[in-house]
Amino acid sequence: MDARIPPRPIATPCIKVCMVDGQSGLCLGCHRTLPEIARWAGFSDDERTAILAELPARRDRIAPEKLGLV
């Protein structure tokens, strides 16, 4: 790899609101789990794409009043 070419940025759903809901185990900002957040940079593009596709449906697992906190 050419040292002059910067690495390609990794797509992330992070919105810089990092609070994990104890009941659902999901981040109130991006709806990922703590293990997913921790391993995000190590996932393949396909793994990240699969998780990103699941995130909108995960919002329903968080109590609506908690989402008002972010």
PDB file of N, CA, C and O in Angstrom:
ATOM      1  N   MET A   1       0.840  -1.176   0.000  1.00  0.00           N
ATOM      2  CA  MET A   1       0.000   0.000   0.000  1.00  0.00           C
ATOM      3  C   MET A   1       0.886   1.241   0.000  1.00  0.00           C
ATOM      4  O   MET A   1       1.865   1.335   0.718  1.00  0.00           O
ATOM      5  N   ASP A   2       0.533   2.210  -0.789  1.00  0.00           N
ATOM      6  CA  ASP A   2       1.295   3.452  -0.893  1.00  0.00           C
ATOM      7  C   ASP A   2       1.071   4.296   0.365  1.00  0.00           C
ATOM      8  O   ASP A   2      -0.057   4.631   0.714  1.00  0.00           O
ATOM      9  N   ALA A   3       2.150   4.637   1.054  1.00  0.00           N
ATOM     10  CA  ALA A   3       2.067   5.400   2.303  1.00  0.00           C
ATOM     11  C   ALA A   3       1.528   6.813   2.087  1.00  0.00           C
ATOM     12  O   ALA A   3       1.092   7.452   3.027  1.00  0.00           O
ATOM     13  N   ARG A   4       1.539   7.296   0.849  1.00  0.00           N
ATOM     14  CA  ARG A   4       1.048   8.653   0.568  1.00  0.00           C
ATOM     15  C   ARG A   4      -0.465   8.704   0.404  1.00  0.00           C
ATOM     16  O   ARG A   4      -1.053   9.771   0.436  1.00  0.00           O
ATOM     17  N   ILE A   5      -1.091   7.544   0.226  1.00  0.00           N
ATOM     18  CA  ILE A   5      -2.535   7.505   0.051  1.00  0.00           C
ATOM     19  C   ILE A   5      -3.180   7.261   1.419  1.00  0.00           C
ATOM     20  O   ILE A   5      -2.936   6.239   2.049  1.00  0.00           O
ATOM     21  N   PRO A   6      -3.985   8.218   1.881  1.00  0.00           N
ATOM     22  CA  PRO A   6      -4.609   8.024   3.202  1.00  0.00           C
ATOM     23  C   PRO A   6      -5.630   6.891   3.156  1.00  0.00           C
ATOM     24  O   PRO A   6      -6.192   6.594   2.103  1.00  0.00           O
ATOM     25  N   PRO A   7      -5.845   6.245   4.293  1.00  0.00           N
ATOM     26  CA  PRO A   7      -6.826   5.154   4.315  1.00  0.00           C
ATOM     27  C   PRO A   7      -8.226   5.690   4.024  1.00  0.00           C
ATOM     28  O   PRO A   7      -8.544   6.838   4.310  1.00  0.00           O
ATOM     29  N   ARG A   8      -9.040   4.830   3.454  1.00  0.00           N
ATOM     30  CA  ARG A   8     -10.424   5.178   3.147  1.00  0.00           C
ATOM     31  C   ARG A   8     -11.203   5.302   4.455  1.00  0.00           C
ATOM     32  O   ARG A   8     -11.078   4.465   5.345  1.00  0.00           O
ATOM     33  N   PRO A   9     -12.014   6.352   4.606  1.00  0.00           N
ATOM     34  CA  PRO A   9     -12.799   6.486   5.846  1.00  0.00           C
ATOM     35  C   PRO A   9     -13.786   5.329   5.991  1.00  0.00           C
ATOM     36  O   PRO A   9     -14.289   4.808   4.994  1.00  0.00           O
ATOM     37  N   ILE A  10     -14.054   4.963   7.218  1.00  0.00           N
ATOM     38  CA  ILE A  10     -14.998   3.891   7.507  1.00  0.00           C
ATOM     39  C   ILE A  10     -16.360   4.526   7.775  1.00  0.00           C
ATOM     40  O   ILE A  10     -16.480   5.412   8.620  1.00  0.00           O
ATOM     41  N   ALA A  11     -17.379   4.089   7.064  1.00  0.00           N
ATOM     42  CA  ALA A  11     -18.737   4.578   7.297  1.00  0.00           C
ATOM     43  C   ALA A  11     -19.174   4.194   8.701  1.00  0.00           C
ATOM     44  O   ALA A  11     -18.911   3.079   9.160  1.00  0.00           O
ATOM     45  N   THR A  12     -19.821   5.107   9.395  1.00  0.00           N
ATOM     46  CA  THR A  12     -20.284   4.846  10.748  1.00  0.00           C
ATOM     47  C   THR A  12     -21.622   5.535  10.981  1.00  0.00           C
ATOM     48  O   THR A  12     -21.851   6.631  10.470  1.00  0.00           O
ATOM     49  N   PRO A  13     -22.478   4.907  11.768  1.00  0.00           N
ATOM     50  CA  PRO A  13     -23.750   5.540  12.106  1.00  0.00           C
ATOM     51  C   PRO A  13     -23.646   6.451  13.331  1.00  0.00           C
ATOM     52  O   PRO A  13     -24.632   7.042  13.759  1.00  0.00           O
ATOM     53  N   CYS A  14     -22.469   6.573  13.895  1.00  0.00           N
ATOM     54  CA  CYS A  14     -22.274   7.355  15.113  1.00  0.00           C
ATOM     55  C   CYS A  14     -22.683   8.814  14.885  1.00  0.00           C
ATOM     56  O   CYS A  14     -22.286   9.443  13.906  1.00  0.00           O
ATOM     57  N   ILE A  15     -23.495   9.331  15.827  1.00  0.00           N
ATOM     58  CA  ILE A  15     -23.896  10.738  15.774  1.00  0.00           C
ATOM     59  C   ILE A  15     -23.368  11.496  16.995  1.00  0.00           C
ATOM     60  O   ILE A  15     -23.858  12.559  17.334  1.00  0.00           O
ATOM     61  N   LYS A  16     -22.393  10.899  17.668  1.00  0.00           N
ATOM     62  CA  LYS A  16     -21.734  11.508  18.835  1.00  0.00           C
ATOM     63  C   LYS A  16     -22.677  11.687  20.021  1.00  0.00           C
ATOM     64  O   LYS A  16     -22.528  12.599  20.811  1.00  0.00           O
ATOM     65  N   VAL A  17     -23.687  10.813  20.111  1.00  0.00           N
ATOM     66  CA  VAL A  17     -24.568  10.735  21.274  1.00  0.00           C
ATOM     67  C   VAL A  17     -24.380   9.332  21.817  1.00  0.00           C
ATOM     68  O   VAL A  17     -25.005   8.393  21.344  1.00  0.00           O
ATOM     69  N   CYS A  18     -23.496   9.200  22.775  1.00  0.00           N
ATOM     70  CA  CYS A  18     -23.085   7.874  23.226  1.00  0.00           C
ATOM     71  C   CYS A  18     -23.652   7.583  24.616  1.00  0.00           C
ATOM     72  O   CYS A  18     -23.014   7.877  25.637  1.00  0.00           O
ATOM     73  N   MET A  19     -24.860   7.049  24.629  1.00  0.00           N
ATOM     74  CA  MET A  19     -25.513   6.624  25.863  1.00  0.00           C
ATOM     75  C   MET A  19     -26.166   5.283  25.576  1.00  0.00           C
ATOM     76  O   MET A  19     -26.974   5.176  24.652  1.00  0.00           O
ATOM     77  N   VAL A  20     -25.817   4.277  26.369  1.00  0.00           N
ATOM     78  CA  VAL A  20     -26.372   2.946  26.144  1.00  0.00           C
ATOM     79  C   VAL A  20     -27.570   2.747  27.063  1.00  0.00           C
ATOM     80  O   VAL A  20     -27.511   2.988  28.259  1.00  0.00           O
ATOM     81  N   ASP A  21     -28.667   2.317  26.470  1.00  0.00           N
ATOM     82  CA  ASP A  21     -29.892   2.002  27.188  1.00  0.00           C
ATOM     83  C   ASP A  21     -29.722   0.652  27.870  1.00  0.00           C
ATOM     84  O   ASP A  21     -29.461  -0.354  27.198  1.00  0.00           O
ATOM     85  N   GLY A  22     -29.841   0.624  29.183  1.00  0.00           N
ATOM     86  CA  GLY A  22     -29.655  -0.613  29.930  1.00  0.00           C
ATOM     87  C   GLY A  22     -30.666  -1.690  29.602  1.00  0.00           C
ATOM     88  O   GLY A  22     -30.357  -2.877  29.654  1.00  0.00           O
ATOM     89  N   GLN A  23     -31.875  -1.302  29.247  1.00  0.00           N
ATOM     90  CA  GLN A  23     -32.921  -2.279  28.957  1.00  0.00           C
ATOM     91  C   GLN A  23     -32.699  -2.969  27.611  1.00  0.00           C
ATOM     92  O   GLN A  23     -32.763  -4.185  27.512  1.00  0.00           O
ATOM     93  N   SER A  24     -32.437  -2.204  26.569  1.00  0.00           N
ATOM     94  CA  SER A  24     -32.273  -2.799  25.232  1.00  0.00           C
ATOM     95  C   SER A  24     -30.822  -3.161  24.921  1.00  0.00           C
ATOM     96  O   SER A  24     -30.561  -3.979  24.052  1.00  0.00           O
ATOM     97  N   GLY A  25     -29.874  -2.515  25.603  1.00  0.00           N
ATOM     98  CA  GLY A  25     -28.458  -2.739  25.313  1.00  0.00           C
ATOM     99  C   GLY A  25     -27.978  -1.992  24.082  1.00  0.00           C
ATOM    100  O   GLY A  25     -26.892  -2.252  23.588  1.00  0.00           O
ATOM    101  N   LEU A  26     -28.799  -1.051  23.595  1.00  0.00           N
ATOM    102  CA  LEU A  26     -28.455  -0.315  22.380  1.00  0.00           C
ATOM    103  C   LEU A  26     -28.068   1.124  22.703  1.00  0.00           C
ATOM    104  O   LEU A  26     -28.599   1.726  23.642  1.00  0.00           O
ATOM    105  N   CYS A  27     -27.167   1.661  21.912  1.00  0.00           N
ATOM    106  CA  CYS A  27     -26.803   3.067  22.030  1.00  0.00           C
ATOM    107  C   CYS A  27     -28.012   3.899  21.610  1.00  0.00           C
ATOM    108  O   CYS A  27     -28.643   3.622  20.580  1.00  0.00           O
ATOM    109  N   LEU A  28     -28.349   4.922  22.392  1.00  0.00           N
ATOM    110  CA  LEU A  28     -29.489   5.771  22.070  1.00  0.00           C
ATOM    111  C   LEU A  28     -29.226   6.620  20.837  1.00  0.00           C
ATOM    112  O   LEU A  28     -30.163   7.080  20.190  1.00  0.00           O
ATOM    113  N   GLY A  29     -27.972   6.826  20.485  1.00  0.00           N
ATOM    114  CA  GLY A  29     -27.642   7.632  19.319  1.00  0.00           C
ATOM    115  C   GLY A  29     -27.619   6.848  18.018  1.00  0.00           C
ATOM    116  O   GLY A  29     -28.261   7.223  17.041  1.00  0.00           O
ATOM    117  N   CYS A  30     -26.904   5.725  18.011  1.00  0.00           N
ATOM    118  CA  CYS A  30     -26.712   4.996  16.738  1.00  0.00           C
ATOM    119  C   CYS A  30     -27.403   3.642  16.694  1.00  0.00           C
ATOM    120  O   CYS A  30     -27.433   3.013  15.639  1.00  0.00           O
ATOM    121  N   HIS A  31     -27.919   3.170  17.828  1.00  0.00           N
ATOM    122  CA  HIS A  31     -28.653   1.910  17.944  1.00  0.00           C
ATOM    123  C   HIS A  31     -27.779   0.666  17.773  1.00  0.00           C
ATOM    124  O   HIS A  31     -28.293  -0.420  17.501  1.00  0.00           O
ATOM    125  N   ARG A  32     -26.465   0.826  17.942  1.00  0.00           N
ATOM    126  CA  ARG A  32     -25.579  -0.346  17.933  1.00  0.00           C
ATOM    127  C   ARG A  32     -25.396  -0.854  19.356  1.00  0.00           C
ATOM    128  O   ARG A  32     -25.604  -0.127  20.325  1.00  0.00           O
ATOM    129  N   THR A  33     -24.960  -2.110  19.479  1.00  0.00           N
ATOM    130  CA  THR A  33     -24.615  -2.675  20.773  1.00  0.00           C
ATOM    131  C   THR A  33     -23.180  -2.273  21.121  1.00  0.00           C
ATOM    132  O   THR A  33     -22.404  -1.877  20.241  1.00  0.00           O
ATOM    133  N   LEU A  34     -22.823  -2.404  22.391  1.00  0.00           N
ATOM    134  CA  LEU A  34     -21.440  -2.095  22.779  1.00  0.00           C
ATOM    135  C   LEU A  34     -20.422  -2.967  22.045  1.00  0.00           C
ATOM    136  O   LEU A  34     -19.408  -2.446  21.569  1.00  0.00           O
ATOM    137  N   PRO A  35     -20.657  -4.289  21.900  1.00  0.00           N
ATOM    138  CA  PRO A  35     -19.695  -5.092  21.133  1.00  0.00           C
ATOM    139  C   PRO A  35     -19.567  -4.626  19.682  1.00  0.00           C
ATOM    140  O   PRO A  35     -18.474  -4.635  19.112  1.00  0.00           O
ATOM    141  N   GLU A  36     -20.672  -4.218  19.065  1.00  0.00           N
ATOM    142  CA  GLU A  36     -20.601  -3.719  17.691  1.00  0.00           C
ATOM    143  C   GLU A  36     -19.795  -2.428  17.620  1.00  0.00           C
ATOM    144  O   GLU A  36     -18.981  -2.250  16.708  1.00  0.00           O
ATOM    145  N   ILE A  37     -20.013  -1.544  18.574  1.00  0.00           N
ATOM    146  CA  ILE A  37     -19.266  -0.284  18.600  1.00  0.00           C
ATOM    147  C   ILE A  37     -17.779  -0.572  18.770  1.00  0.00           C
ATOM    148  O   ILE A  37     -16.946  -0.010  18.057  1.00  0.00           O
ATOM    149  N   ALA A  38     -17.450  -1.472  19.692  1.00  0.00           N
ATOM    150  CA  ALA A  38     -16.051  -1.782  19.978  1.00  0.00           C
ATOM    151  C   ALA A  38     -15.339  -2.416  18.780  1.00  0.00           C
ATOM    152  O   ALA A  38     -14.170  -2.132  18.537  1.00  0.00           O
ATOM    153  N   ARG A  39     -16.045  -3.237  18.014  1.00  0.00           N
ATOM    154  CA  ARG A  39     -15.421  -3.961  16.900  1.00  0.00           C
ATOM    155  C   ARG A  39     -15.614  -3.282  15.549  1.00  0.00           C
ATOM    156  O   ARG A  39     -15.176  -3.801  14.524  1.00  0.00           O
ATOM    157  N   TRP A  40     -16.280  -2.123  15.517  1.00  0.00           N
ATOM    158  CA  TRP A  40     -16.689  -1.499  14.257  1.00  0.00           C
ATOM    159  C   TRP A  40     -15.555  -1.387  13.240  1.00  0.00           C
ATOM    160  O   TRP A  40     -15.712  -1.751  12.081  1.00  0.00           O
ATOM    161  N   ALA A  41     -14.422  -0.892  13.655  1.00  0.00           N
ATOM    162  CA  ALA A  41     -13.303  -0.700  12.717  1.00  0.00           C
ATOM    163  C   ALA A  41     -12.755  -2.028  12.204  1.00  0.00           C
ATOM    164  O   ALA A  41     -12.181  -2.084  11.115  1.00  0.00           O
ATOM    165  N   GLY A  42     -12.958  -3.112  12.942  1.00  0.00           N
ATOM    166  CA  GLY A  42     -12.454  -4.415  12.536  1.00  0.00           C
ATOM    167  C   GLY A  42     -13.411  -5.212  11.671  1.00  0.00           C
ATOM    168  O   GLY A  42     -13.023  -6.217  11.086  1.00  0.00           O
ATOM    169  N   PHE A  43     -14.663  -4.771  11.590  1.00  0.00           N
ATOM    170  CA  PHE A  43     -15.636  -5.466  10.740  1.00  0.00           C
ATOM    171  C   PHE A  43     -15.299  -5.252   9.272  1.00  0.00           C
ATOM    172  O   PHE A  43     -14.751  -4.221   8.888  1.00  0.00           O
ATOM    173  N   SER A  44     -15.684  -6.210   8.456  1.00  0.00           N
ATOM    174  CA  SER A  44     -15.538  -6.044   7.004  1.00  0.00           C
ATOM    175  C   SER A  44     -16.613  -5.072   6.519  1.00  0.00           C
ATOM    176  O   SER A  44     -17.581  -4.788   7.234  1.00  0.00           O
ATOM    177  N   ASP A  45     -16.455  -4.573   5.301  1.00  0.00           N
ATOM    178  CA  ASP A  45     -17.475  -3.694   4.721  1.00  0.00           C
ATOM    179  C   ASP A  45     -18.829  -4.398   4.686  1.00  0.00           C
ATOM    180  O   ASP A  45     -19.858  -3.777   4.973  1.00  0.00           O
ATOM    181  N   ASP A  46     -18.843  -5.682   4.349  1.00  0.00           N
ATOM    182  CA  ASP A  46     -20.101  -6.434   4.291  1.00  0.00           C
ATOM    183  C   ASP A  46     -20.749  -6.543   5.671  1.00  0.00           C
ATOM    184  O   ASP A  46     -21.973  -6.425   5.799  1.00  0.00           O
ATOM    185  N   GLU A  47     -19.943  -6.777   6.700  1.00  0.00           N
ATOM    186  CA  GLU A  47     -20.482  -6.864   8.062  1.00  0.00           C
ATOM    187  C   GLU A  47     -21.071  -5.520   8.494  1.00  0.00           C
ATOM    188  O   GLU A  47     -22.171  -5.465   9.063  1.00  0.00           O
ATOM    189  N   ARG A  48     -20.345  -4.435   8.220  1.00  0.00           N
ATOM    190  CA  ARG A  48     -20.860  -3.105   8.582  1.00  0.00           C
ATOM    191  C   ARG A  48     -22.142  -2.796   7.818  1.00  0.00           C
ATOM    192  O   ARG A  48     -23.104  -2.261   8.386  1.00  0.00           O
ATOM    193  N   THR A  49     -22.189  -3.139   6.540  1.00  0.00           N
ATOM    194  CA  THR A  49     -23.381  -2.894   5.724  1.00  0.00           C
ATOM    195  C   THR A  49     -24.587  -3.652   6.290  1.00  0.00           C
ATOM    196  O   THR A  49     -25.698  -3.112   6.355  1.00  0.00           O
ATOM    197  N   ALA A  50     -24.380  -4.875   6.715  1.00  0.00           N
ATOM    198  CA  ALA A  50     -25.473  -5.681   7.288  1.00  0.00           C
ATOM    199  C   ALA A  50     -25.991  -5.048   8.577  1.00  0.00           C
ATOM    200  O   ALA A  50     -27.205  -4.964   8.792  1.00  0.00           O
ATOM    201  N   ILE A  51     -25.092  -4.606   9.428  1.00  0.00           N
ATOM    202  CA  ILE A  51     -25.498  -3.968  10.681  1.00  0.00           C
ATOM    203  C   ILE A  51     -26.223  -2.658  10.386  1.00  0.00           C
ATOM    204  O   ILE A  51     -27.273  -2.370  10.978  1.00  0.00           O
ATOM    205  N   LEU A  52     -25.684  -1.855   9.488  1.00  0.00           N
ATOM    206  CA  LEU A  52     -26.323  -0.585   9.133  1.00  0.00           C
ATOM    207  C   LEU A  52     -27.755  -0.806   8.648  1.00  0.00           C
ATOM    208  O   LEU A  52     -28.647  -0.006   8.957  1.00  0.00           O
ATOM    209  N   ALA A  53     -27.992  -1.882   7.913  1.00  0.00           N
ATOM    210  CA  ALA A  53     -29.330  -2.171   7.407  1.00  0.00           C
ATOM    211  C   ALA A  53     -30.308  -2.512   8.536  1.00  0.00           C
ATOM    212  O   ALA A  53     -31.507  -2.269   8.416  1.00  0.00           O
ATOM    213  N   GLU A  54     -29.802  -3.057   9.645  1.00  0.00           N
ATOM    214  CA  GLU A  54     -30.644  -3.445  10.783  1.00  0.00           C
ATOM    215  C   GLU A  54     -30.999  -2.266  11.692  1.00  0.00           C
ATOM    216  O   GLU A  54     -31.973  -2.332  12.435  1.00  0.00           O
ATOM    217  N   LEU A  55     -30.201  -1.213  11.675  1.00  0.00           N
ATOM    218  CA  LEU A  55     -30.340  -0.150  12.671  1.00  0.00           C
ATOM    219  C   LEU A  55     -31.706   0.532  12.707  1.00  0.00           C
ATOM    220  O   LEU A  55     -32.225   0.767  13.804  1.00  0.00           O
ATOM    221  N   PRO A  56     -32.338   0.859  11.580  1.00  0.00           N
ATOM    222  CA  PRO A  56     -33.644   1.523  11.680  1.00  0.00           C
ATOM    223  C   PRO A  56     -34.681   0.701  12.459  1.00  0.00           C
ATOM    224  O   PRO A  56     -35.444   1.257  13.253  1.00  0.00           O
ATOM    225  N   ALA A  57     -34.696  -0.602  12.280  1.00  0.00           N
ATOM    226  CA  ALA A  57     -35.652  -1.456  12.992  1.00  0.00           C
ATOM    227  C   ALA A  57     -35.329  -1.557  14.476  1.00  0.00           C
ATOM    228  O   ALA A  57     -36.225  -1.771  15.302  1.00  0.00           O
ATOM    229  N   ARG A  58     -34.090  -1.403  14.842  1.00  0.00           N
ATOM    230  CA  ARG A  58     -33.694  -1.502  16.245  1.00  0.00           C
ATOM    231  C   ARG A  58     -34.254  -0.355  17.075  1.00  0.00           C
ATOM    232  O   ARG A  58     -34.440  -0.489  18.274  1.00  0.00           O
ATOM    233  N   ARG A  59     -34.520   0.766  16.450  1.00  0.00           N
ATOM    234  CA  ARG A  59     -35.047   1.924  17.182  1.00  0.00           C
ATOM    235  C   ARG A  59     -36.311   1.547  17.958  1.00  0.00           C
ATOM    236  O   ARG A  59     -36.555   2.050  19.047  1.00  0.00           O
ATOM    237  N   ASP A  60     -37.105   0.637  17.414  1.00  0.00           N
ATOM    238  CA  ASP A  60     -38.343   0.206  18.064  1.00  0.00           C
ATOM    239  C   ASP A  60     -38.090  -0.557  19.362  1.00  0.00           C
ATOM    240  O   ASP A  60     -39.011  -0.731  20.156  1.00  0.00           O
ATOM    241  N   ARG A  61     -36.874  -1.015  19.589  1.00  0.00           N
ATOM    242  CA  ARG A  61     -36.539  -1.742  20.820  1.00  0.00           C
ATOM    243  C   ARG A  61     -36.219  -0.803  21.974  1.00  0.00           C
ATOM    244  O   ARG A  61     -36.031  -1.243  23.102  1.00  0.00           O
ATOM    245  N   ILE A  62     -36.162   0.490  21.690  1.00  0.00           N
ATOM    246  CA  ILE A  62     -35.850   1.486  22.716  1.00  0.00           C
ATOM    247  C   ILE A  62     -37.130   2.231  23.071  1.00  0.00           C
ATOM    248  O   ILE A  62     -37.859   2.675  22.184  1.00  0.00           O
ATOM    249  N   ALA A  63     -37.409   2.350  24.365  1.00  0.00           N
ATOM    250  CA  ALA A  63     -38.608   3.055  24.815  1.00  0.00           C
ATOM    251  C   ALA A  63     -38.591   4.481  24.262  1.00  0.00           C
ATOM    252  O   ALA A  63     -37.576   5.171  24.366  1.00  0.00           O
ATOM    253  N   PRO A  64     -39.707   4.921  23.671  1.00  0.00           N
ATOM    254  CA  PRO A  64     -39.745   6.250  23.031  1.00  0.00           C
ATOM    255  C   PRO A  64     -39.331   7.398  23.954  1.00  0.00           C
ATOM    256  O   PRO A  64     -38.677   8.325  23.512  1.00  0.00           O
ATOM    257  N   GLU A  65     -39.687   7.307  25.223  1.00  0.00           N
ATOM    258  CA  GLU A  65     -39.316   8.393  26.139  1.00  0.00           C
ATOM    259  C   GLU A  65     -37.808   8.496  26.332  1.00  0.00           C
ATOM    260  O   GLU A  65     -37.280   9.577  26.612  1.00  0.00           O
ATOM    261  N   LYS A  66     -37.093   7.399  26.148  1.00  0.00           N
ATOM    262  CA  LYS A  66     -35.631   7.442  26.246  1.00  0.00           C
ATOM    263  C   LYS A  66     -35.017   8.136  25.029  1.00  0.00           C
ATOM    264  O   LYS A  66     -33.990   8.777  25.135  1.00  0.00           O
ATOM    265  N   LEU A  67     -35.646   7.980  23.874  1.00  0.00           N
ATOM    266  CA  LEU A  67     -35.132   8.613  22.675  1.00  0.00           C
ATOM    267  C   LEU A  67     -35.272  10.118  22.752  1.00  0.00           C
ATOM    268  O   LEU A  67     -34.551  10.853  22.075  1.00  0.00           O
ATOM    269  N   GLY A  68     -36.166  10.608  23.569  1.00  0.00           N
ATOM    270  CA  GLY A  68     -36.313  12.051  23.764  1.00  0.00           C
ATOM    271  C   GLY A  68     -35.144  12.667  24.507  1.00  0.00           C
ATOM    272  O   GLY A  68     -34.984  13.884  24.525  1.00  0.00           O
ATOM    273  N   LEU A  69     -34.287  11.816  25.092  1.00  0.00           N
ATOM    274  CA  LEU A  69     -33.112  12.309  25.822  1.00  0.00           C
ATOM    275  C   LEU A  69     -32.012  12.765  24.903  1.00  0.00           C
ATOM    276  O   LEU A  69     -31.140  13.509  25.302  1.00  0.00           O
ATOM    277  N   VAL A  70     -32.023  12.285  23.663  1.00  0.00           N
ATOM    278  CA  VAL A  70     -30.923  12.615  22.738  1.00  0.00           C
ATOM    279  C   VAL A  70     -31.305  13.693  21.765  1.00  0.00           C
ATOM    280  O   VAL A  70     -32.418  14.001  21.527  1.00  0.00           O
TER     281      VAL A  70
END
